[in-house]
Coordinates of C-alpha atoms and ligand atoms in Angstrom, one line a residue:
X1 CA -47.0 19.6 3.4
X2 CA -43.6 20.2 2.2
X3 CA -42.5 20.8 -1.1
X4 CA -39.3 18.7 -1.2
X5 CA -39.6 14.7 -2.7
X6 CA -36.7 13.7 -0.5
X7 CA -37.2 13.8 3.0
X8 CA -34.9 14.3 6.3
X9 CA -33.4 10.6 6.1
X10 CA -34.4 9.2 9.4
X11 CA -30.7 7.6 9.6
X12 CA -29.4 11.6 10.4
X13 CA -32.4 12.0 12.9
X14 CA -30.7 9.6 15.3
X15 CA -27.6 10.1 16.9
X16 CA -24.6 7.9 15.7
X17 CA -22.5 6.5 18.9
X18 CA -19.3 5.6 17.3
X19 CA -17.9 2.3 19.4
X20 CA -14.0 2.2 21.6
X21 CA -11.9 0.3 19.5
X22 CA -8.5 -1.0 19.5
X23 CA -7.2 -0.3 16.4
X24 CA -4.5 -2.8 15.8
X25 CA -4.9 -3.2 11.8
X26 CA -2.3 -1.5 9.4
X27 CA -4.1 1.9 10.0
X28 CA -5.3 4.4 10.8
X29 CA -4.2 3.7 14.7
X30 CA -6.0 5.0 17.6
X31 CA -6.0 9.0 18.1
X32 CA -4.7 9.7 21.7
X33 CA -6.9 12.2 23.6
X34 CA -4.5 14.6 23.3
X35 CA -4.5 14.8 19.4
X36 CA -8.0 14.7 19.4
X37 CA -8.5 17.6 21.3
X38 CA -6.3 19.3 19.5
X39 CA -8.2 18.9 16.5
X40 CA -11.7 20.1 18.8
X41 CA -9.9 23.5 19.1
X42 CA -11.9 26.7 17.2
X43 CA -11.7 27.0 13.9
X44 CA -9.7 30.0 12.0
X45 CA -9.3 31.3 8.4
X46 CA -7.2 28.9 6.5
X47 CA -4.7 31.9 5.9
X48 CA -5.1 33.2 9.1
X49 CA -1.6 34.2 10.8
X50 CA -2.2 31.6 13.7
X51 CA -2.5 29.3 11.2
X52 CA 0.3 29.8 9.6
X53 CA 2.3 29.3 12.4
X54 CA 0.8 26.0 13.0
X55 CA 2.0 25.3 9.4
X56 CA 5.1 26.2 9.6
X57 CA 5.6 24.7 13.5
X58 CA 4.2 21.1 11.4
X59 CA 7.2 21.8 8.6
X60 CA 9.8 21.3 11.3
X61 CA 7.8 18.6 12.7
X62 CA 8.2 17.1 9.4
X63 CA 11.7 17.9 9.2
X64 CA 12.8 16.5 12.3
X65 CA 10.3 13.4 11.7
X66 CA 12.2 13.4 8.2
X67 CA 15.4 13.9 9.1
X68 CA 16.0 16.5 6.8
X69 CA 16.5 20.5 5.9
X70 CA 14.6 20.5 3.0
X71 CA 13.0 23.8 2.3
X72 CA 10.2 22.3 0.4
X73 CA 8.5 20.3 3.2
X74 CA 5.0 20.7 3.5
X75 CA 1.4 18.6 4.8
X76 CA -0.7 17.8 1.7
X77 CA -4.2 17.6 2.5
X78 CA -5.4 14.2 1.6
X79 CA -4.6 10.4 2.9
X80 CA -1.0 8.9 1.7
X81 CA -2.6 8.1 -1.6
X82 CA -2.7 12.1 -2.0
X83 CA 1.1 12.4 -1.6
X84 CA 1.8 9.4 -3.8
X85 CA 0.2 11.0 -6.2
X86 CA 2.0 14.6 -5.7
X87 CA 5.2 12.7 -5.5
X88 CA 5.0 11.1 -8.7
X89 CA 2.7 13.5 -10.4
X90 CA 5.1 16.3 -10.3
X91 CA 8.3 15.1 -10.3
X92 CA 7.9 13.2 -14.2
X93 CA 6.6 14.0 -17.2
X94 CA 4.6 11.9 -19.8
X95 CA 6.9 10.0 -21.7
X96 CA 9.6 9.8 -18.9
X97 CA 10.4 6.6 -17.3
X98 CA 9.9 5.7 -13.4
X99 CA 11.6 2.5 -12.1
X100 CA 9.5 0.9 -9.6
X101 CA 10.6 -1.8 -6.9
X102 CA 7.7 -3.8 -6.3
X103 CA 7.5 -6.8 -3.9
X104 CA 4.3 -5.6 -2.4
X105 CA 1.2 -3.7 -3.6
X106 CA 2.7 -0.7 -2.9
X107 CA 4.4 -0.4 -6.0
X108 CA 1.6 -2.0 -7.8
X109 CA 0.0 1.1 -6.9
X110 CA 2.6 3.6 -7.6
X111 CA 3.0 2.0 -11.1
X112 CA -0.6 2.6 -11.7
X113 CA -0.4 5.8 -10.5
X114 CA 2.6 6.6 -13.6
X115 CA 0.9 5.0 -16.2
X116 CA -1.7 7.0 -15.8
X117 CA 0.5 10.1 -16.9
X118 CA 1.6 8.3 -19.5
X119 CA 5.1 7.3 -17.9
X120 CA 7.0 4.1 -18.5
X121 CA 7.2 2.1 -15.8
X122 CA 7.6 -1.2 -17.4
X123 CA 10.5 0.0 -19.6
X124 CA 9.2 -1.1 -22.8
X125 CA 10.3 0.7 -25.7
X126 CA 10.3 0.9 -29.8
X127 CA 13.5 -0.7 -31.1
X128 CA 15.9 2.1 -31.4
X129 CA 14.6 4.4 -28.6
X130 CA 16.1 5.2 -25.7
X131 CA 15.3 5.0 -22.2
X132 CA 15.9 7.7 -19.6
X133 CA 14.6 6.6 -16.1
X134 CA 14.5 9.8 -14.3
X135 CA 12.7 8.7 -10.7
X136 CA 13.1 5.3 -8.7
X137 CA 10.1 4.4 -6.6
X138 CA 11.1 2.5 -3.1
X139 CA 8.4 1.0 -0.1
X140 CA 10.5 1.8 2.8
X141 CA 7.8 -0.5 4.7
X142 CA 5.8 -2.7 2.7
X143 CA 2.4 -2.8 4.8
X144 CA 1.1 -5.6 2.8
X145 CA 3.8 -7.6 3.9
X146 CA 5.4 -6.3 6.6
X147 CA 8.7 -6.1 5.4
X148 CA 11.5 -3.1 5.8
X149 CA 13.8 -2.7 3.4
X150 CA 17.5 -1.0 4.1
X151 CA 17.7 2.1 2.5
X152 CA 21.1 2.9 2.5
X153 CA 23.5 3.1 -0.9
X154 CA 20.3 3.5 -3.2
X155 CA 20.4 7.3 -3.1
X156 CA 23.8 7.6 -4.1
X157 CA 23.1 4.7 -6.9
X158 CA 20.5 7.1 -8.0
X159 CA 22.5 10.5 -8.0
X160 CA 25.5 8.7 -9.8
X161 CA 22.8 8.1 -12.6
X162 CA 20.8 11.4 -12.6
X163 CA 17.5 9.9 -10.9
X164 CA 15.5 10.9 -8.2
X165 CA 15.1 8.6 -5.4
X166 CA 11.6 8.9 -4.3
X167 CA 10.5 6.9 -1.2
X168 CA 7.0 5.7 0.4
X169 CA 7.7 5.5 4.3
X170 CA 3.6 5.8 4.8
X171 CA 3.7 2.7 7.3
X172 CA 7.4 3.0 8.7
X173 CA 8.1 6.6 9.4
X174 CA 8.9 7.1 13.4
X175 CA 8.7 3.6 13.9
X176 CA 12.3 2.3 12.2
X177 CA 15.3 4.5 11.1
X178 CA 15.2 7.1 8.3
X179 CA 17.3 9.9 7.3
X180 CA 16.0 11.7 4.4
X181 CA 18.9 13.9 3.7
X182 CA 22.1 11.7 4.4
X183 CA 20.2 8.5 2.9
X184 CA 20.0 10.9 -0.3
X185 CA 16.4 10.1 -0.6
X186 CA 14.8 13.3 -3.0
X187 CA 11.4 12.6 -2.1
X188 CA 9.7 11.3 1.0
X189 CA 6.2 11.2 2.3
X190 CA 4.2 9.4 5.2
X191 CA 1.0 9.5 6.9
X192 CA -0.5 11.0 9.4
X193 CA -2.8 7.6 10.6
X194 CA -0.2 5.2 11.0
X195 CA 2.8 5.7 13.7
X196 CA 1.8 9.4 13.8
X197 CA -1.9 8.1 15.3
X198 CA -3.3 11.6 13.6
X199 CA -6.4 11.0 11.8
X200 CA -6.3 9.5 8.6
X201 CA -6.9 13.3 5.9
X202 CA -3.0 15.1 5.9
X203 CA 0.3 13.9 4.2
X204 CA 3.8 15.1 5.2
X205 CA 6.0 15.3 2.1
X206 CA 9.2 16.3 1.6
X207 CA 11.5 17.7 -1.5
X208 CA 15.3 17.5 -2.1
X209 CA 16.5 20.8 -4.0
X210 CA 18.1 17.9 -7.1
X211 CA 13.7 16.9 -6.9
X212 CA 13.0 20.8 -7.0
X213 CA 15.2 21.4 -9.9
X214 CA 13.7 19.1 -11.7
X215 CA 10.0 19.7 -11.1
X216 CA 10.4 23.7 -10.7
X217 CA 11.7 23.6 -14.6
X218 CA 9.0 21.2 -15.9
X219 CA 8.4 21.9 -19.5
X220 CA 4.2 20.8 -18.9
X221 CA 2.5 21.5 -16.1
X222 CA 1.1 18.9 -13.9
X223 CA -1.8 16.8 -14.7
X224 CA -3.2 17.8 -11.0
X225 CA -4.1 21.4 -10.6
X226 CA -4.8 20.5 -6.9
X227 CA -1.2 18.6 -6.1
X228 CA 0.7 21.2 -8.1
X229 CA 3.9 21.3 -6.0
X230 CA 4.8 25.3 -7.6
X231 CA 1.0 26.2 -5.9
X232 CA 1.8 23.4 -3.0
X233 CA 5.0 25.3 -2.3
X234 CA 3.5 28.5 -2.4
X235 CA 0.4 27.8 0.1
X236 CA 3.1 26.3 3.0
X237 CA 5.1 29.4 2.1
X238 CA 8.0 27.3 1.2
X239 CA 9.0 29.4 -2.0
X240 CA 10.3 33.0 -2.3
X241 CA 7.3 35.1 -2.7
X242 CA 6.4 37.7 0.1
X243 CA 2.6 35.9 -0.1
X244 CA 0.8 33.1 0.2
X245 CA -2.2 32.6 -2.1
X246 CA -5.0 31.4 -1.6
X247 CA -4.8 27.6 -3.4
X248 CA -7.3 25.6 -1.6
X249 CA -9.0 25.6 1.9
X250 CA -6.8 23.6 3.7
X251 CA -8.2 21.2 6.6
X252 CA -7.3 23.7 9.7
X253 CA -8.7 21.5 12.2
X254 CA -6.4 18.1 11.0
X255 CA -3.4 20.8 11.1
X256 CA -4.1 21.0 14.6
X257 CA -4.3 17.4 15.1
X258 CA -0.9 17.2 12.9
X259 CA 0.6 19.8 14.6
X260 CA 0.5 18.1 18.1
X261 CA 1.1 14.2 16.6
X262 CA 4.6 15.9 15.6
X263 CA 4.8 17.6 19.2
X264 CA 4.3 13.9 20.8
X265 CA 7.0 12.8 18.7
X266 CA 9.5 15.8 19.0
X267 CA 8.8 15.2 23.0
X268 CA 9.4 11.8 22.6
X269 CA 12.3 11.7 20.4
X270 CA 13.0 9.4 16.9
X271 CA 15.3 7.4 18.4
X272 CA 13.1 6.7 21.5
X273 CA 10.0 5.8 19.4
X274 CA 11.9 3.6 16.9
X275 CA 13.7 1.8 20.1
X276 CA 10.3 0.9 21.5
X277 CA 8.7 0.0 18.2
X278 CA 11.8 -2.7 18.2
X279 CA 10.9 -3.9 21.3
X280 CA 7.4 -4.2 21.0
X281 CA 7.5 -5.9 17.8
X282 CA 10.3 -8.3 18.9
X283 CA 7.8 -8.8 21.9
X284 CA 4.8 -9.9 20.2
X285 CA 7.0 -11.6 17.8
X286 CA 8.3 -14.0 20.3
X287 CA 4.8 -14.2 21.6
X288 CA 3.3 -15.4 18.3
X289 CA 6.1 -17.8 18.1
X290 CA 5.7 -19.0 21.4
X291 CA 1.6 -20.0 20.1
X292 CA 3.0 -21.8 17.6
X293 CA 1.8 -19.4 14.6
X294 CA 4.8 -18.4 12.1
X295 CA 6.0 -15.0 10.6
X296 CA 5.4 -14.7 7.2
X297 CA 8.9 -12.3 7.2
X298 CA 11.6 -15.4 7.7
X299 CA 14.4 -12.7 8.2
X300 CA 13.8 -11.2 11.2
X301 CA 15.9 -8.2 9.9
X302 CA 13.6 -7.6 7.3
X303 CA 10.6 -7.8 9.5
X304 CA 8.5 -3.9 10.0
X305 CA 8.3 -3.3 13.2
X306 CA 5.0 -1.0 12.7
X307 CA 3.1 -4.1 10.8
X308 CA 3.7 -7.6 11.7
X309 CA 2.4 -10.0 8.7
X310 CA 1.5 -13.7 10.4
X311 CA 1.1 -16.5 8.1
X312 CA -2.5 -17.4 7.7
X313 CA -3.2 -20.3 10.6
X314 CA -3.3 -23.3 8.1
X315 CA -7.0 -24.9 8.2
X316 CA -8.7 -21.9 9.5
X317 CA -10.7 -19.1 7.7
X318 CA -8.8 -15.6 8.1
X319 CA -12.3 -13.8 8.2
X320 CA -13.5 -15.5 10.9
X321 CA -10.7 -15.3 12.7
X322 CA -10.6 -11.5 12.5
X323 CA -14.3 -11.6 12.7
X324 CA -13.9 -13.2 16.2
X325 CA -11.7 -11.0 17.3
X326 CA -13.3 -7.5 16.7
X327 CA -16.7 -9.5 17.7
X328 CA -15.1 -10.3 20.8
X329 CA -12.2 -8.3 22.1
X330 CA -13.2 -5.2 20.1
X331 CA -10.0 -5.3 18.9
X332 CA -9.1 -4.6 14.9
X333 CA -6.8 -6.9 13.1
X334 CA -6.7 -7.4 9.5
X335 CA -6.1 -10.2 6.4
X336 CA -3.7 -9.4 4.1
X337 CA -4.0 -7.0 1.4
X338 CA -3.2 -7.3 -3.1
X339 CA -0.8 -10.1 -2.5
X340 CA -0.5 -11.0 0.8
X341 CA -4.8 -11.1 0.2
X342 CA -5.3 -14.7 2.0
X343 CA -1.9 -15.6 3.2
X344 CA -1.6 -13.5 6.1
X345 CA -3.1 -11.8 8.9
X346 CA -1.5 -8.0 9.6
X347 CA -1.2 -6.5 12.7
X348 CA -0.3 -3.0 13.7
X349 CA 1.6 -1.5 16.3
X350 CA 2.3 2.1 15.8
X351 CA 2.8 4.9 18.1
X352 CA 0.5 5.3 21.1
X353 CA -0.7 1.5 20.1
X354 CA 2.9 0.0 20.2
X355 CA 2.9 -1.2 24.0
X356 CA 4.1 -4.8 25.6
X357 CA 0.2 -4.5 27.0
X358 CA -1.3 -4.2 23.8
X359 CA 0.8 -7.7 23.0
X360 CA -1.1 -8.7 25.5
X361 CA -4.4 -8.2 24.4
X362 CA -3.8 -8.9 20.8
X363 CA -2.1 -12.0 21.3
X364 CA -4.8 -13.6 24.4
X365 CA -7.2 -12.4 21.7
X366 CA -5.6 -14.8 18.7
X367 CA -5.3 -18.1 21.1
X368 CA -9.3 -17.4 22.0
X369 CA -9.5 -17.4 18.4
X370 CA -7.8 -20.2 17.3
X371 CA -9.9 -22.3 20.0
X372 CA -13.6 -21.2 18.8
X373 CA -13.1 -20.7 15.0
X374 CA -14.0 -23.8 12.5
X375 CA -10.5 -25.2 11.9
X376 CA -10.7 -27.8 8.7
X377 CA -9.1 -31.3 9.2
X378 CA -8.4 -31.5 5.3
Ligands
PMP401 N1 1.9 3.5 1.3 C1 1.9 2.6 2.3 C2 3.2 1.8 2.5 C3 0.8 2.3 3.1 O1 0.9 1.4 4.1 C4 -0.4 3.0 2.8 C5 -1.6 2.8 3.7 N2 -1.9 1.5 4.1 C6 -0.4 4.0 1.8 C7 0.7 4.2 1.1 C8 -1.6 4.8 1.4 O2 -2.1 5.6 2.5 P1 -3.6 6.0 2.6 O3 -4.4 4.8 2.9 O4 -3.6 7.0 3.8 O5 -4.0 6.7 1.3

């Protein structure tokens, strides 16, 4: 008779065979074999020197991915969430003033992330104040939309008026053009699920010395004891000191996986993987067009090569019609997300996943669609 009043739940007694899936939402993307064995490898100490190299071997990963020499260029463990929240948690104060560009929910979500600091990102203030803005927050790719947005011209508009220019690339890095350091951008960070095709769980983030100035003299500390960028900094060995200290346990086996998604890009090259990214896109693009379904992005200039927003088929019911198509093909696609929620369908191409066959698929998968799902005559 045992003694415990919860039992073995009989779920865990069973194995769990997790299904093949073509993963062509807006993340995470499929994990090539390679990165997944990579992350299979034995595990080590966090700090162990083996480990540390594999750090530091993913901070020029991150630099060339990044474009950039920044010294303070690290992994933070967590999903892109965690390094919006390092980005904007560190580099302002409560009571300073963020200026956000939001056409997507991207920015929704970076605004929420201020206020909760107590910064002013609506730029509303007592008669007689003043009002320093001190960071501008930019989507490079707006994944709930699909659009790209140009980049160049904004950092020197930011410098000329002392404010960082911090920049969310989560759903666009490797896939279109970025140069962190001659774009002026202060702050950068991505993911590693999206063009990457790392599982979803590690950050790359990236510092200007104008952001480390700022953040490195901080009159308070930062609310996050765990995103703290001086103990961040430290860990990735990034500062001055002759040691690293222990901060947190770091997730050695999705530095693995990191360290080789930044291998298959260094091997294939940026300019390779943002060429093909093009391609495909304008591909399936033309594809979509040719099925009579419309781009939500008009200007195809503006359109993200990594996620392609469709407009809703009119008459039909977006659920079922990515319903069919997982139920079916196996295949993920998604609706649209804060709000694009209802207007579009997304689909991703990104790294591995980007491919004229996986067009294919996706797009003999959507005419199937169209002809089984209910469509409304109203
Ligand atoms: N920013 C953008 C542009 C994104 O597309 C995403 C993920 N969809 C995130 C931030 C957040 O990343 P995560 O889901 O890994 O937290």
């Amino acid at each position: 008779m045992s003694s415990l009043s919860v039992l073995p739940p009989e779920c865990l007694l069973q194995p769990f065979p997790v299904p093949q899936r073509l993963m062509l939402g807006p993340g995470p993307s499929n994990v090539p074999a390679r990165i997944a064995a990579a992350g299979a490898q034995p595990m080590l100490g966090h700090l162990h020197t083996e480990t540390i190299e594999i750090m530091n071997q993913i901070k020029s990963g991150i630099q060339y991915a990044f474009q950039t020499r920044n010294r303070v260029t690290l992994a933070v463990s967590g999903p892109g969430h965690a390094a919006m929240e390092c980005a904007i948690f560190n580099s302002l104060e409560p009571g300073e003033s963020i200026l956000i560009a939001v056409n997507g929910i991207w920015g929704e979500r970076a605004a929420e992330i201020a206020e909760r600091i107590g910064t002013d990102s609506v730029f509303t203030r007592k008669p007689g104040t003043k009002i320093y803005k001190v960071v501008f927050f930019f989507t490079h790719g707006e994944s709930s939309t699909g659009v790209v947005h140009p980049i160049d011209g904004i950092g020197d508009l930011c410098h000329k008026y002392k404010c960082l220019f911090l920049v969310d690339s989560v759903a666009a890095l490797g896939g279109t053009p970025i140069f962190m350091d001659e774009q002026g951008i202060d702050i950068m960070y991505t993911g590693s699920q999206k063009v990457l095709n790392a599982p979803p769980g590690t950050a790359p983030i990236s510092f200007s010395e104008r952001a480390c100035q700022k953040i490195f003299n901080r009159r308070t500390k930062p609310i996050s004891y765990f995103l703290d960028l001086n103990w961040l900094a430290n860990y990735w060995g990034c500062d001055d000191k002759p040691v690293r200290v222990y901060h947190h346990t770091g997730p050695v086996s999705s530095f693995y996986g990191l360290r080789e998604s930044l291998a298959i890009l260094a091997e294939t090259g940026l300019e390779n993987s943002w060429k093909r990214h093009k391609e495909v896109a304008e591909y399936f693009h033309k594809g979509l067009e040719e099925m009579g379904l419309k781009l939500f992005v008009q200007d195809k200039k503006a359109r993200l090569p990594t996620v392609t927003t469709i407009v809703a088929p009119p008459g039909y019911d977006w659920r079922e019609i990515t319903g069919y198509i997982m139920k079916t093909y196996n295949i993920e696609i998604s609706g649209g997300l804060g709000p694009s929620a209802g207007m579009v369908l997304r689909v991703g191409l990104m790294g591995c996943n980007s491919s004229k066959a996986n067009v294919d698929k996706v797009l003999e998968a959507l005419a199937e669609a169209l002809k089984h799902c209910h469509k409304s005559r109203v």
